[in-house]
Coordinates of C-alpha atoms and ligand atoms in Angstrom, one line a residue:
M744 CA 25.4 -15.1 2.8
S745 CA 25.0 -17.5 0.0
E746 CA 24.5 -16.3 -3.5
Q747 CA 22.5 -16.9 -6.6
S748 CA 23.8 -16.3 -10.1
P749 CA 21.8 -13.8 -12.2
A750 CA 18.8 -15.1 -14.1
S751 CA 19.2 -17.7 -16.7
G752 CA 18.9 -16.5 -20.3
P753 CA 15.9 -14.3 -21.0
I754 CA 13.4 -15.2 -23.7
T755 CA 14.9 -13.4 -26.7
D756 CA 13.0 -11.8 -29.4
G757 CA 15.4 -9.7 -31.5
P758 CA 17.3 -6.5 -30.8
A759 CA 15.8 -4.3 -28.1
D760 CA 17.1 -1.0 -29.3
P761 CA 18.9 -1.6 -32.5
E762 CA 19.8 2.0 -33.0
H763 CA 21.8 2.1 -29.8
D764 CA 22.7 -1.4 -28.9
S765 CA 22.8 -4.1 -31.5
T766 CA 23.5 -6.8 -28.9
A767 CA 20.6 -6.1 -26.5
T768 CA 17.8 -8.6 -26.5
Y769 CA 14.3 -8.3 -25.1
A770 CA 13.6 -10.4 -22.1
L771 CA 9.9 -10.8 -23.0
D772 CA 8.2 -11.8 -26.2
R773 CA 7.2 -8.7 -28.0
S774 CA 3.7 -9.8 -29.0
Y775 CA 3.1 -10.6 -25.4
V776 CA 4.2 -7.1 -24.4
A777 CA 2.0 -5.6 -27.1
S778 CA -1.0 -7.6 -25.8
L779 CA -0.5 -5.9 -22.5
T780 CA 0.4 -2.3 -23.5
R781 CA -2.6 -1.9 -25.8
R782 CA -4.6 -1.1 -22.7
V783 CA -2.6 2.2 -22.2
L784 CA -4.5 5.2 -23.5
S785 CA -1.8 6.9 -25.5
T786 CA -2.1 8.9 -28.8
N787 CA 1.1 10.8 -29.0
G788 CA 3.3 8.0 -30.3
E789 CA 5.9 8.4 -27.5
T790 CA 7.3 5.4 -25.6
H791 CA 9.4 4.9 -22.5
A792 CA 12.0 2.1 -22.5
V793 CA 12.0 -0.2 -19.4
S794 CA 14.7 -2.6 -18.5
S795 CA 14.9 -5.2 -15.7
P796 CA 17.0 -5.0 -12.6
I797 CA 17.9 -8.6 -13.5
G798 CA 20.9 -8.1 -15.7
R799 CA 19.5 -4.9 -17.1
A800 CA 17.6 -7.0 -19.6
P801 CA 15.4 -4.7 -21.9
L802 CA 11.8 -5.4 -21.2
A803 CA 9.5 -3.1 -23.2
H804 CA 8.8 0.3 -24.7
I805 CA 5.7 1.5 -22.9
P806 CA 3.4 3.9 -24.7
Q807 CA 3.1 7.2 -22.9
S808 CA 0.0 9.3 -22.2
S809 CA -0.2 13.0 -22.6
P810 CA -2.3 15.3 -20.3
A811 CA -4.9 15.3 -23.1
D812 CA -4.9 11.4 -23.1
V813 CA -5.5 11.6 -19.3
A814 CA -8.4 13.9 -19.8
E815 CA -9.8 11.5 -22.4
A816 CA -9.4 8.6 -20.0
F817 CA -11.4 10.4 -17.4
A818 CA -14.1 11.3 -20.0
R819 CA -14.4 7.6 -21.0
A820 CA -14.4 6.4 -17.4
R821 CA -17.1 9.0 -16.5
R822 CA -19.4 7.8 -19.3
A823 CA -18.9 4.1 -18.3
Q824 CA -19.4 4.8 -14.5
V825 CA -23.1 5.6 -14.7
A826 CA -24.0 2.2 -16.1
W827 CA -21.5 0.5 -13.8
A828 CA -23.0 2.1 -10.7
A829 CA -26.4 0.8 -11.8
T830 CA -25.3 -2.8 -11.7
S831 CA -26.1 -4.8 -8.6
L832 CA -23.6 -5.1 -5.8
D833 CA -23.8 -8.9 -6.1
Q834 CA -22.9 -8.7 -9.8
R835 CA -19.8 -6.6 -9.0
A836 CA -18.8 -8.9 -6.1
A837 CA -19.1 -12.0 -8.3
A838 CA -16.6 -10.4 -10.7
L839 CA -14.3 -9.9 -7.8
L840 CA -14.5 -13.5 -6.8
R841 CA -13.7 -14.5 -10.4
L842 CA -10.7 -12.2 -10.2
H843 CA -9.6 -14.0 -7.0
D844 CA -9.5 -17.3 -8.8
L845 CA -7.8 -15.9 -11.9
L846 CA -5.0 -14.4 -9.7
L847 CA -4.3 -17.8 -8.2
D848 CA -4.6 -19.6 -11.5
R849 CA -2.2 -17.2 -13.3
Q850 CA 0.2 -16.8 -10.4
D851 CA 3.3 -18.1 -12.2
E852 CA 2.8 -15.6 -15.1
L853 CA 2.2 -12.8 -12.6
I854 CA 5.2 -13.6 -10.5
D855 CA 7.5 -13.9 -13.5
L856 CA 6.5 -10.4 -14.6
V857 CA 6.8 -8.9 -11.1
V858 CA 10.3 -10.4 -10.7
W859 CA 11.4 -9.2 -14.2
E860 CA 10.2 -5.6 -13.5
S861 CA 11.2 -5.3 -9.8
G862 CA 14.1 -7.7 -9.3
K863 CA 12.5 -8.9 -6.1
A864 CA 12.7 -12.4 -4.7
R865 CA 10.1 -14.8 -6.0
K866 CA 8.6 -15.4 -2.5
D867 CA 8.0 -11.6 -2.2
A868 CA 6.3 -11.6 -5.5
Y869 CA 4.1 -14.5 -4.4
L870 CA 3.0 -12.5 -1.4
E871 CA 1.6 -9.8 -3.8
V872 CA -0.6 -12.5 -5.4
A873 CA -1.8 -13.7 -2.0
H874 CA -2.5 -10.1 -0.7
L875 CA -4.5 -9.2 -3.8
A876 CA -6.5 -12.5 -3.7
L877 CA -7.2 -11.8 0.0
T878 CA -8.3 -8.3 -0.8
A879 CA -10.6 -9.4 -3.6
R880 CA -12.2 -12.1 -1.5
Y881 CA -12.5 -9.9 1.6
Y882 CA -14.3 -7.1 -0.2
A883 CA -16.5 -9.4 -2.3
R884 CA -17.7 -11.1 0.9
T885 CA -18.2 -8.0 3.0
A886 CA -19.6 -5.7 0.3
H887 CA -23.1 -5.6 1.7
E888 CA -21.9 -5.0 5.3
H889 CA -20.0 -1.9 4.1
L890 CA -22.2 -0.5 1.4
D891 CA -25.9 -1.4 2.0
P892 CA -28.2 1.4 3.0
H893 CA -29.0 1.3 6.7
R894 CA -31.6 2.8 9.0
V895 CA -30.5 5.2 11.7
G896 CA -32.6 6.7 14.6
G897 CA -34.8 9.5 13.2
M898 CA -35.3 12.8 15.0
F899 CA -38.5 11.5 16.6
P900 CA -39.2 7.8 16.9
V901 CA -41.9 6.5 14.6
L902 CA -42.4 10.0 13.1
T903 CA -39.0 10.4 11.4
R904 CA -37.5 7.6 9.4
A905 CA -33.9 8.2 8.5
E906 CA -31.6 6.1 6.3
V907 CA -28.0 6.5 5.0
H908 CA -26.9 5.5 1.5
R909 CA -23.4 5.2 0.1
V910 CA -23.1 7.0 -3.2
P911 CA -20.0 6.4 -5.3
Q912 CA -17.6 9.3 -5.7
G913 CA -17.6 8.9 -9.5
V914 CA -14.2 8.4 -11.1
V915 CA -11.3 7.7 -8.8
G916 CA -7.7 8.5 -9.8
I917 CA -5.2 6.0 -8.5
I918 CA -1.5 6.7 -8.5
S919 CA 0.7 3.8 -7.4
P920 CA 4.4 3.1 -6.8
W921 CA 6.8 0.4 -8.1
N922 CA 7.6 -1.4 -4.9
Y923 CA 4.6 -3.8 -4.9
P924 CA 3.7 -3.6 -8.6
L925 CA 0.9 -6.1 -8.6
S926 CA -0.6 -5.5 -5.2
M927 CA -0.5 -1.7 -5.5
A928 CA -1.8 -1.9 -9.0
L929 CA -5.2 -3.3 -7.9
C930 CA -5.6 -3.4 -4.1
D931 CA -6.9 0.2 -3.8
G932 CA -8.9 0.0 -7.0
I933 CA -10.8 -3.2 -6.2
P934 CA -13.0 -1.5 -3.5
A935 CA -13.4 1.6 -5.7
L936 CA -14.9 -0.6 -8.4
L937 CA -17.0 -2.6 -6.0
A938 CA -18.5 0.7 -4.6
G939 CA -19.7 1.6 -8.1
N940 CA -16.8 3.9 -9.2
A941 CA -14.8 3.9 -12.4
V942 CA -11.0 4.2 -12.1
V943 CA -8.2 5.9 -14.0
A944 CA -5.0 4.3 -12.9
K945 CA -1.4 5.5 -13.3
P946 CA 1.0 2.9 -12.2
D947 CA 4.7 3.7 -11.8
S948 CA 6.7 3.8 -15.1
Q949 CA 9.1 1.0 -14.0
T950 CA 6.3 -1.5 -13.4
M951 CA 3.6 -0.9 -16.0
L952 CA 3.7 -4.4 -17.4
T953 CA 2.7 -6.1 -14.2
A954 CA -0.1 -3.5 -13.7
L955 CA -1.3 -4.1 -17.2
L956 CA -1.4 -7.9 -16.7
A957 CA -3.5 -7.3 -13.6
V958 CA -5.8 -5.2 -15.7
Q959 CA -6.1 -8.0 -18.3
L960 CA -7.3 -10.2 -15.4
L961 CA -9.9 -7.6 -14.4
D962 CA -11.1 -7.7 -18.0
E963 CA -11.2 -11.5 -18.0
A964 CA -13.0 -11.5 -14.7
G965 CA -15.9 -9.6 -16.3
F966 CA -15.3 -6.0 -15.3
P967 CA -16.2 -3.8 -18.3
P968 CA -12.9 -2.5 -19.7
E969 CA -14.1 1.1 -19.9
V970 CA -14.5 1.3 -16.1
W971 CA -10.7 0.8 -15.6
Q972 CA -8.6 3.2 -17.7
V973 CA -4.8 3.1 -17.7
V974 CA -2.5 6.0 -18.3
A975 CA 1.3 5.9 -18.3
G976 CA 3.9 8.6 -17.9
P977 CA 6.1 10.5 -15.4
G978 CA 4.1 11.6 -12.4
P979 CA 5.3 15.2 -12.5
E980 CA 4.1 15.4 -16.2
I981 CA 0.7 13.9 -16.0
G982 CA -0.1 13.8 -12.3
G983 CA -1.7 17.3 -12.5
A984 CA -4.1 16.1 -15.2
I985 CA -5.2 13.3 -12.8
T986 CA -5.9 15.5 -9.8
A987 CA -7.6 18.1 -12.2
A988 CA -10.2 15.6 -13.4
A989 CA -10.7 13.0 -10.6
D990 CA -13.6 13.0 -8.1
Y991 CA -11.3 11.4 -5.5
V992 CA -7.5 10.5 -5.6
C993 CA -5.9 7.5 -4.0
F994 CA -2.1 8.0 -3.9
T995 CA 0.6 5.7 -2.6
G996 CA 4.2 6.9 -2.7
S997 CA 6.6 9.3 -1.1
T998 CA 5.6 11.8 1.6
A999 CA 6.9 14.7 -0.7
T1000 CA 4.6 13.7 -3.6
G1001 CA 1.8 13.0 -1.2
R1002 CA 1.9 16.6 0.1
L1003 CA 1.7 17.9 -3.5
I1004 CA -1.3 15.7 -4.3
A1005 CA -3.0 16.8 -1.1
R1006 CA -2.6 20.5 -2.0
Q1007 CA -4.0 19.9 -5.5
C1008 CA -7.0 18.0 -4.1
A1009 CA -7.6 20.7 -1.5
D1010 CA -7.8 23.3 -4.3
R1011 CA -10.6 21.4 -6.0
L1012 CA -12.2 20.4 -2.6
I1013 CA -12.0 16.7 -3.5
G1014 CA -11.0 14.0 -1.1
C1015 CA -7.9 11.9 -1.2
S1016 CA -6.2 9.2 0.7
L1017 CA -2.4 9.1 1.0
E1018 CA -0.3 6.1 1.9
L1019 CA 3.1 7.4 2.4
G1020 CA 6.5 6.6 3.9
G1021 CA 7.6 5.3 7.3
K1022 CA 10.6 4.9 9.6
N1023 CA 9.1 2.0 11.3
P1024 CA 10.2 0.8 14.8
M1025 CA 10.4 -2.7 16.2
L1026 CA 10.6 -3.2 20.0
V1027 CA 12.1 -6.3 21.4
L1028 CA 11.1 -6.4 25.1
R1029 CA 13.1 -8.0 27.9
D1030 CA 10.8 -11.0 28.0
A1031 CA 10.9 -11.7 24.2
D1032 CA 11.7 -15.0 22.7
V1033 CA 14.9 -13.7 21.1
H1034 CA 14.9 -16.3 18.3
R1035 CA 11.4 -15.6 17.3
A1036 CA 12.1 -11.9 17.4
A1037 CA 15.3 -12.3 15.3
E1038 CA 13.4 -14.4 12.8
G1039 CA 10.7 -11.6 12.7
A1040 CA 13.3 -8.9 12.4
V1041 CA 14.8 -10.6 9.3
R1042 CA 11.3 -10.5 7.7
G1043 CA 10.6 -7.0 9.0
V1044 CA 13.8 -5.5 7.7
F1045 CA 14.7 -7.5 4.6
S1046 CA 11.4 -8.5 3.0
N1047 CA 11.3 -7.0 -0.5
A1048 CA 14.9 -5.8 0.1
G1049 CA 13.4 -3.3 2.6
Q1050 CA 11.5 -1.5 -0.2
L1051 CA 8.3 -1.8 1.7
C1052 CA 6.4 1.0 3.3
V1053 CA 5.9 -1.0 6.5
S1054 CA 9.5 -2.3 6.6
T1055 CA 11.4 -2.1 10.0
E1056 CA 14.2 0.5 9.9
R1057 CA 14.7 1.1 13.6
L1058 CA 15.2 -1.8 16.1
F1059 CA 15.0 -1.0 19.8
V1060 CA 16.1 -3.9 22.0
A1061 CA 15.9 -4.2 25.8
D1062 CA 19.3 -4.2 27.5
Q1063 CA 18.6 -7.6 29.1
V1064 CA 18.3 -9.4 25.8
Y1065 CA 20.4 -7.1 23.5
D1066 CA 23.5 -9.3 23.0
R1067 CA 21.6 -12.6 22.6
F1068 CA 19.1 -10.9 20.1
V1069 CA 21.9 -9.3 18.1
D1070 CA 23.8 -12.6 17.8
A1071 CA 20.7 -14.4 16.6
F1072 CA 19.7 -11.6 14.2
V1073 CA 23.2 -11.2 12.7
S1074 CA 23.6 -15.0 12.1
R1075 CA 20.2 -15.3 10.5
T1076 CA 20.9 -12.4 8.3
Q1077 CA 24.2 -13.9 7.2
A1078 CA 22.5 -17.1 6.3
M1079 CA 20.2 -15.4 3.7
T1080 CA 20.6 -16.2 0.0
L1081 CA 20.9 -13.1 -2.1
G1082 CA 20.4 -12.8 -5.8
A1083 CA 18.7 -11.2 -8.8
S1084 CA 16.9 -14.1 -10.4
H1085 CA 13.7 -16.0 -10.9
D1086 CA 14.7 -18.8 -8.6
W1087 CA 12.5 -19.6 -5.5
S1088 CA 15.7 -20.1 -3.4
V1089 CA 16.4 -16.3 -3.3
D1090 CA 15.7 -14.9 0.2
M1091 CA 16.4 -11.3 -0.7
G1092 CA 16.3 -10.0 -4.2
S1093 CA 17.6 -6.9 -5.9
L1094 CA 16.7 -3.2 -5.4
V1095 CA 14.6 -1.9 -8.2
S1096 CA 16.9 0.7 -9.7
Q1097 CA 20.1 2.6 -9.7
A1098 CA 18.4 5.5 -7.8
Q1099 CA 17.4 3.1 -5.0
L1100 CA 20.9 1.6 -4.8
D1101 CA 22.4 5.1 -4.7
K1102 CA 20.1 6.1 -1.8
V1103 CA 20.9 3.0 0.2
T1104 CA 24.6 3.3 -0.5
A1105 CA 24.5 7.0 0.5
H1106 CA 22.7 6.2 3.8
V1107 CA 25.2 3.5 4.7
Q1108 CA 28.3 5.5 3.7
D1109 CA 27.1 8.6 5.6
A1110 CA 26.4 6.5 8.8
V1111 CA 29.8 4.8 8.6
A1112 CA 31.6 8.1 7.9
K1113 CA 30.0 9.6 11.1
G1114 CA 30.9 6.6 13.3
A1115 CA 28.3 3.9 12.9
H1116 CA 29.5 0.2 12.9
V1117 CA 28.4 -2.3 10.3
L1118 CA 27.6 -5.6 12.1
T1119 CA 26.9 -7.3 8.8
G1120 CA 26.5 -6.3 5.1
G1121 CA 27.2 -2.7 4.1
R1122 CA 28.1 -3.2 0.4
A1123 CA 26.6 -3.2 -3.0
R1124 CA 27.0 -6.6 -4.8
P1125 CA 27.3 -5.9 -8.5
D1126 CA 28.6 -9.4 -8.9
L1127 CA 25.0 -10.7 -8.1
G1128 CA 23.0 -8.0 -10.0
P1129 CA 23.4 -4.4 -11.0
F1130 CA 21.3 -3.1 -8.0
V1131 CA 21.8 -5.8 -5.4
H1132 CA 22.8 -4.5 -1.9
E1133 CA 23.7 -6.7 1.1
P1134 CA 21.3 -6.9 4.0
T1135 CA 22.9 -4.4 6.4
I1136 CA 22.7 -4.1 10.2
L1137 CA 24.1 -0.9 11.8
E1138 CA 25.0 -0.1 15.4
G1139 CA 25.9 3.3 16.8
V1140 CA 23.5 5.3 14.6
S1141 CA 23.1 8.9 15.9
A1142 CA 20.8 11.8 15.2
D1143 CA 23.3 13.5 12.8
M1144 CA 23.2 10.6 10.4
Q1145 CA 20.7 10.5 7.4
C1146 CA 19.5 7.0 8.3
F1147 CA 18.5 8.1 11.8
G1148 CA 15.2 9.8 10.8
E1149 CA 15.0 9.6 7.0
E1150 CA 13.4 6.7 5.3
T1151 CA 16.1 4.6 3.6
F1152 CA 13.6 2.3 1.8
G1153 CA 16.2 -0.4 1.5
P1154 CA 17.7 -3.4 3.4
V1155 CA 19.3 -1.3 6.2
V1156 CA 18.4 -1.3 9.9
A1157 CA 19.8 0.6 12.9
L1158 CA 20.0 -1.2 16.3
Y1159 CA 19.5 0.7 19.6
R1160 CA 19.5 -0.5 23.2
F1161 CA 16.8 0.7 25.6
H1162 CA 16.6 0.5 29.4
S1163 CA 12.9 1.0 30.1
E1164 CA 9.7 0.5 28.1
D1165 CA 8.8 4.2 28.6
E1166 CA 12.0 5.1 27.0
A1167 CA 11.4 2.6 24.1
V1168 CA 7.9 4.0 23.5
E1169 CA 9.2 7.6 23.5
R1170 CA 12.0 6.8 21.0
A1171 CA 9.6 4.7 18.8
N1172 CA 7.3 7.7 18.6
D1173 CA 10.1 10.1 17.8
G1174 CA 10.3 11.5 14.3
A1175 CA 7.9 12.6 11.6
Y1176 CA 6.4 9.2 10.6
G1177 CA 3.8 6.9 12.1
L1178 CA 3.1 4.0 9.8
N1179 CA 3.8 0.7 11.3
A1180 CA 5.4 -0.7 14.5
S1181 CA 6.0 -4.1 16.0
I1182 CA 6.5 -5.4 19.5
Y1183 CA 8.0 -8.8 20.5
T1184 CA 7.2 -10.1 24.0
R1185 CA 6.1 -13.4 25.6
D1186 CA 3.2 -11.5 27.2
A1187 CA 0.9 -10.7 24.3
A1188 CA -1.5 -8.8 26.5
R1189 CA 1.3 -6.5 27.7
G1190 CA 2.4 -6.2 24.0
R1191 CA -1.2 -5.1 23.1
A1192 CA -1.3 -2.5 25.9
L1193 CA 2.1 -1.1 24.8
A1194 CA 0.8 -1.0 21.2
R1195 CA -1.9 1.5 22.2
R1196 CA 0.9 4.0 23.3
I1197 CA 2.6 3.9 19.9
R1198 CA 1.6 6.5 17.4
C1199 CA 1.4 4.3 14.3
G1200 CA -1.5 3.3 12.1
T1201 CA -0.7 -0.4 12.5
V1202 CA 1.1 -2.2 15.4
N1203 CA 1.9 -5.9 15.2
V1204 CA 2.5 -8.0 18.3
N1205 CA 5.0 -10.9 17.7
E1206 CA 5.0 -10.3 14.0
A1207 CA 6.7 -7.6 11.9
Y1208 CA 4.0 -6.3 9.6
G1209 CA 2.2 -9.3 8.1
A1210 CA -0.4 -9.7 10.8
T1211 CA -2.0 -6.3 10.3
F1212 CA -1.3 -6.2 6.5
G1213 CA -3.0 -9.6 6.0
S1214 CA -6.0 -8.9 8.2
L1215 CA -8.1 -7.3 5.6
G1216 CA -10.8 -6.2 8.0
A1217 CA -8.3 -4.1 9.8
P1218 CA -7.7 -0.6 8.4
M1219 CA -4.1 0.1 7.3
G1220 CA -2.5 3.5 6.9
G1221 CA -0.3 6.1 8.5
M1222 CA -0.6 8.6 11.3
R1223 CA 1.3 12.0 11.1
E1224 CA 3.5 12.3 7.9
S1225 CA 2.9 8.7 6.9
G1226 CA -0.4 9.5 5.4
M1227 CA -4.1 10.3 5.5
G1228 CA -7.0 7.8 5.2
R1229 CA -6.9 4.1 5.3
R1230 CA -6.9 1.1 2.9
Q1231 CA -8.5 -2.2 4.0
G1232 CA -11.5 -2.7 6.2
A1233 CA -14.6 -0.5 6.1
E1234 CA -12.6 2.7 5.7
G1235 CA -10.8 1.2 2.7
I1236 CA -14.1 1.1 0.7
R1237 CA -16.2 3.8 2.3
R1238 CA -13.6 6.4 1.3
Y1239 CA -14.8 5.9 -2.3
T1240 CA -18.4 6.8 -1.4
E1241 CA -20.2 9.8 -0.1
A1242 CA -22.7 9.4 2.6
Q1243 CA -26.2 10.5 1.6
S1244 CA -28.9 10.8 4.2
V1245 CA -32.5 10.5 3.3
A1246 CA -35.1 11.2 6.0
T1247 CA -38.9 11.0 5.7
Q1248 CA -41.2 12.8 8.1
R1249 CA -44.5 11.2 8.9
L1250 CA -47.8 12.6 10.2
V1251 CA -46.6 15.9 11.8
P1252 CA -44.0 18.4 10.6
I1253 CA -40.9 19.4 12.5
A1254 CA -42.6 22.7 13.2
P1255 CA -45.3 24.0 15.6
L1256 CA -48.5 22.1 15.1
L1257 CA -51.4 24.1 13.6
G1258 CA -52.2 27.1 15.9
M1259 CA -49.5 26.3 18.5
S1260 CA -47.3 29.2 19.5
E1261 CA -43.6 29.0 19.2
E1262 CA -43.3 29.3 23.0
T1263 CA -45.7 26.3 23.6
N1264 CA -43.9 24.4 20.9
A1265 CA -40.6 24.9 22.6
R1266 CA -42.1 23.6 25.9
V1267 CA -43.6 20.5 24.3
M1268 CA -40.4 19.9 22.5
T1269 CA -38.4 20.2 25.7
V1270 CA -40.6 17.6 27.4
A1271 CA -40.1 15.3 24.5
L1272 CA -36.4 15.7 24.6
R1273 CA -36.2 15.0 28.3
L1274 CA -38.4 11.9 27.8
L1275 CA -36.2 10.6 25.0
N1276 CA -33.1 11.1 27.2
K1277 CA -34.8 9.1 30.0
L1278 CA -35.6 6.4 27.5
G1279 CA -31.9 6.2 26.7
R1280 CA -32.4 7.1 23.0
A1281 CA -29.3 8.2 21.0
Ligands
NAD320 P1 7.0 8.7 -5.6 O1 6.1 9.6 -4.8 O2 8.1 9.4 -6.3 O3 6.1 8.0 -6.8 C1 5.0 7.2 -6.5 C2 4.0 7.4 -7.6 O4 3.7 8.8 -7.7 C3 4.6 7.0 -9.0 O5 3.5 6.4 -9.8 C4 5.0 8.3 -9.6 O6 5.0 8.3 -11.0 C5 3.9 9.2 -9.1 N1 4.4 10.6 -9.0 C6 5.6 11.1 -8.8 N2 5.5 12.5 -8.8 C7 4.2 12.8 -9.0 C8 3.6 14.1 -9.1 N3 4.2 15.2 -9.0 N4 2.2 14.0 -9.3 C9 1.6 12.9 -9.4 N5 2.2 11.7 -9.3 C10 3.5 11.6 -9.1 O7 7.5 7.6 -4.7 P2 8.5 6.5 -5.0 O8 9.8 7.0 -4.4 O9 8.5 6.0 -6.3 O10 7.9 5.3 -4.0 C11 8.5 5.0 -2.8 C12 7.7 5.7 -1.7 O11 6.4 5.2 -1.6 C13 8.4 5.4 -0.4 O12 8.5 6.6 0.3 C14 7.4 4.5 0.4 O13 7.4 4.6 1.7 C15 6.1 4.9 -0.2 N6 5.1 3.8 -0.2 C16 4.1 3.8 0.7 C17 3.2 2.8 0.8 C18 2.1 2.8 1.8 O14 1.2 2.0 1.7 N7 2.1 3.6 2.8 C19 3.3 1.7 0.0 C20 4.4 1.7 -1.0 C21 5.3 2.7 -1.0

């Protein structure tokens, strides 16, 4: 593995925390940070210090919101939502298309901030820009298809006219994680706004600045600032105030927190969608092109240093190609450039935090202590950055090891041989999760048929995750403990609406006609029902 030295000197702007460290310097200009953080609704004067995984450079003190601030954010959003819902769909879609262009125009600034806050490789940060631009364009162009009122068959042809409208939920609470700070900041909120909702967003504390820059772009694109409120703070402290006031909650994060949110929403009988964890399998079939599969596995396992909900953590390889695949996969992995820096040449960046590094280290050490072999990687690399960990391939992982069934959320994969495809499907479906899977084969039709047997919300044939993730018309989300509900596609926007049916009865009532007995009415009705069935009516 080749290596990148840590980031070149940060932009300095005086001492970061003069009380505690007179040598620390801010990585970002303080007036720039202030221009972003003013969008946080915070009245209690408290702040939270954030530093970068790149050299632990101090980044900012983020104002914190109290539960009362969260309640005020909902009140403001609720007031603004009424006028927002009254705007035309075309007006809202036009703002989204302006956002699309702003994202592309301001990509360098966005990427810089994503890299500062997360330590990820620049190429991974770019994919966030691309995903968000795709999301904005997709929903802007398909808004009418998903949201326009439409006629459905009435009870009686001609006599009953029925139509379905999509009514916005109201104010949507969006709680997002740190792993895709830009993409997760807006991708779920864009369809909520388009459908006529207001949003109160709580991004993760580590990645507030990126989320706030994204909100600045929303403002510049022409969305009224009041329809997108931002609150900041630890989830356990202000999360309850969000679920207490929202009309709908969209949560992305761990399965443990997802369960808690679902319970809180159930108590209030409000809806929620939950995008949670995974332990995603990749299957390399006996007829696979092993080089293409190895290249896909590098992307599937090590993109974003494995901190990706759809990341591959279990690799099942057919006996017949196992040795050739492993050789190709290991040598490609060893050729990766690691580093914690802003340079485009980094293939795999840093983990986001000490907590992530500790978890990854614990999973690898536990596996090794119980008899797994490290084919490559296996160590933290403090020489490259405080939270950098090598891309790691394990063999001989067994059910008693933590990394067998628990999500690692890091650059670690376990390799397993399989002898038959039935066995591979059974093992892929094992465990609690069901988020993403991938299948490599030269026979794409066979791959698609096998995909249908895998209990995951997305399955990619001859790609690791990008094919489903980037196909915005295709719903994305988890089965089983990987979540509820879907982002992307029709489901991704209709979740933010309630269906309202309006039916108009013409000429005759749905009741016995004047003077007709109930018995006669039942006979007439039965004849009508038989006739409608003969005519093939729904
Ligand atoms: P987490 O659940 O701890 O935190 C995620 C978000 O929830 C953060 O904003 C956090 O502040 C907030 N939060 C934490 N506790 C809360 C509470 N009690 N009430 C309300 N909000 C609370 O998750 P994490 O460990 O930071 O994130 C990584 C996890 O997210 C992984 O398990 C990963 O698989 C999952 N994830 C899933 C997807 C997906 O689309 N399925 C995408 C990204 C990440």
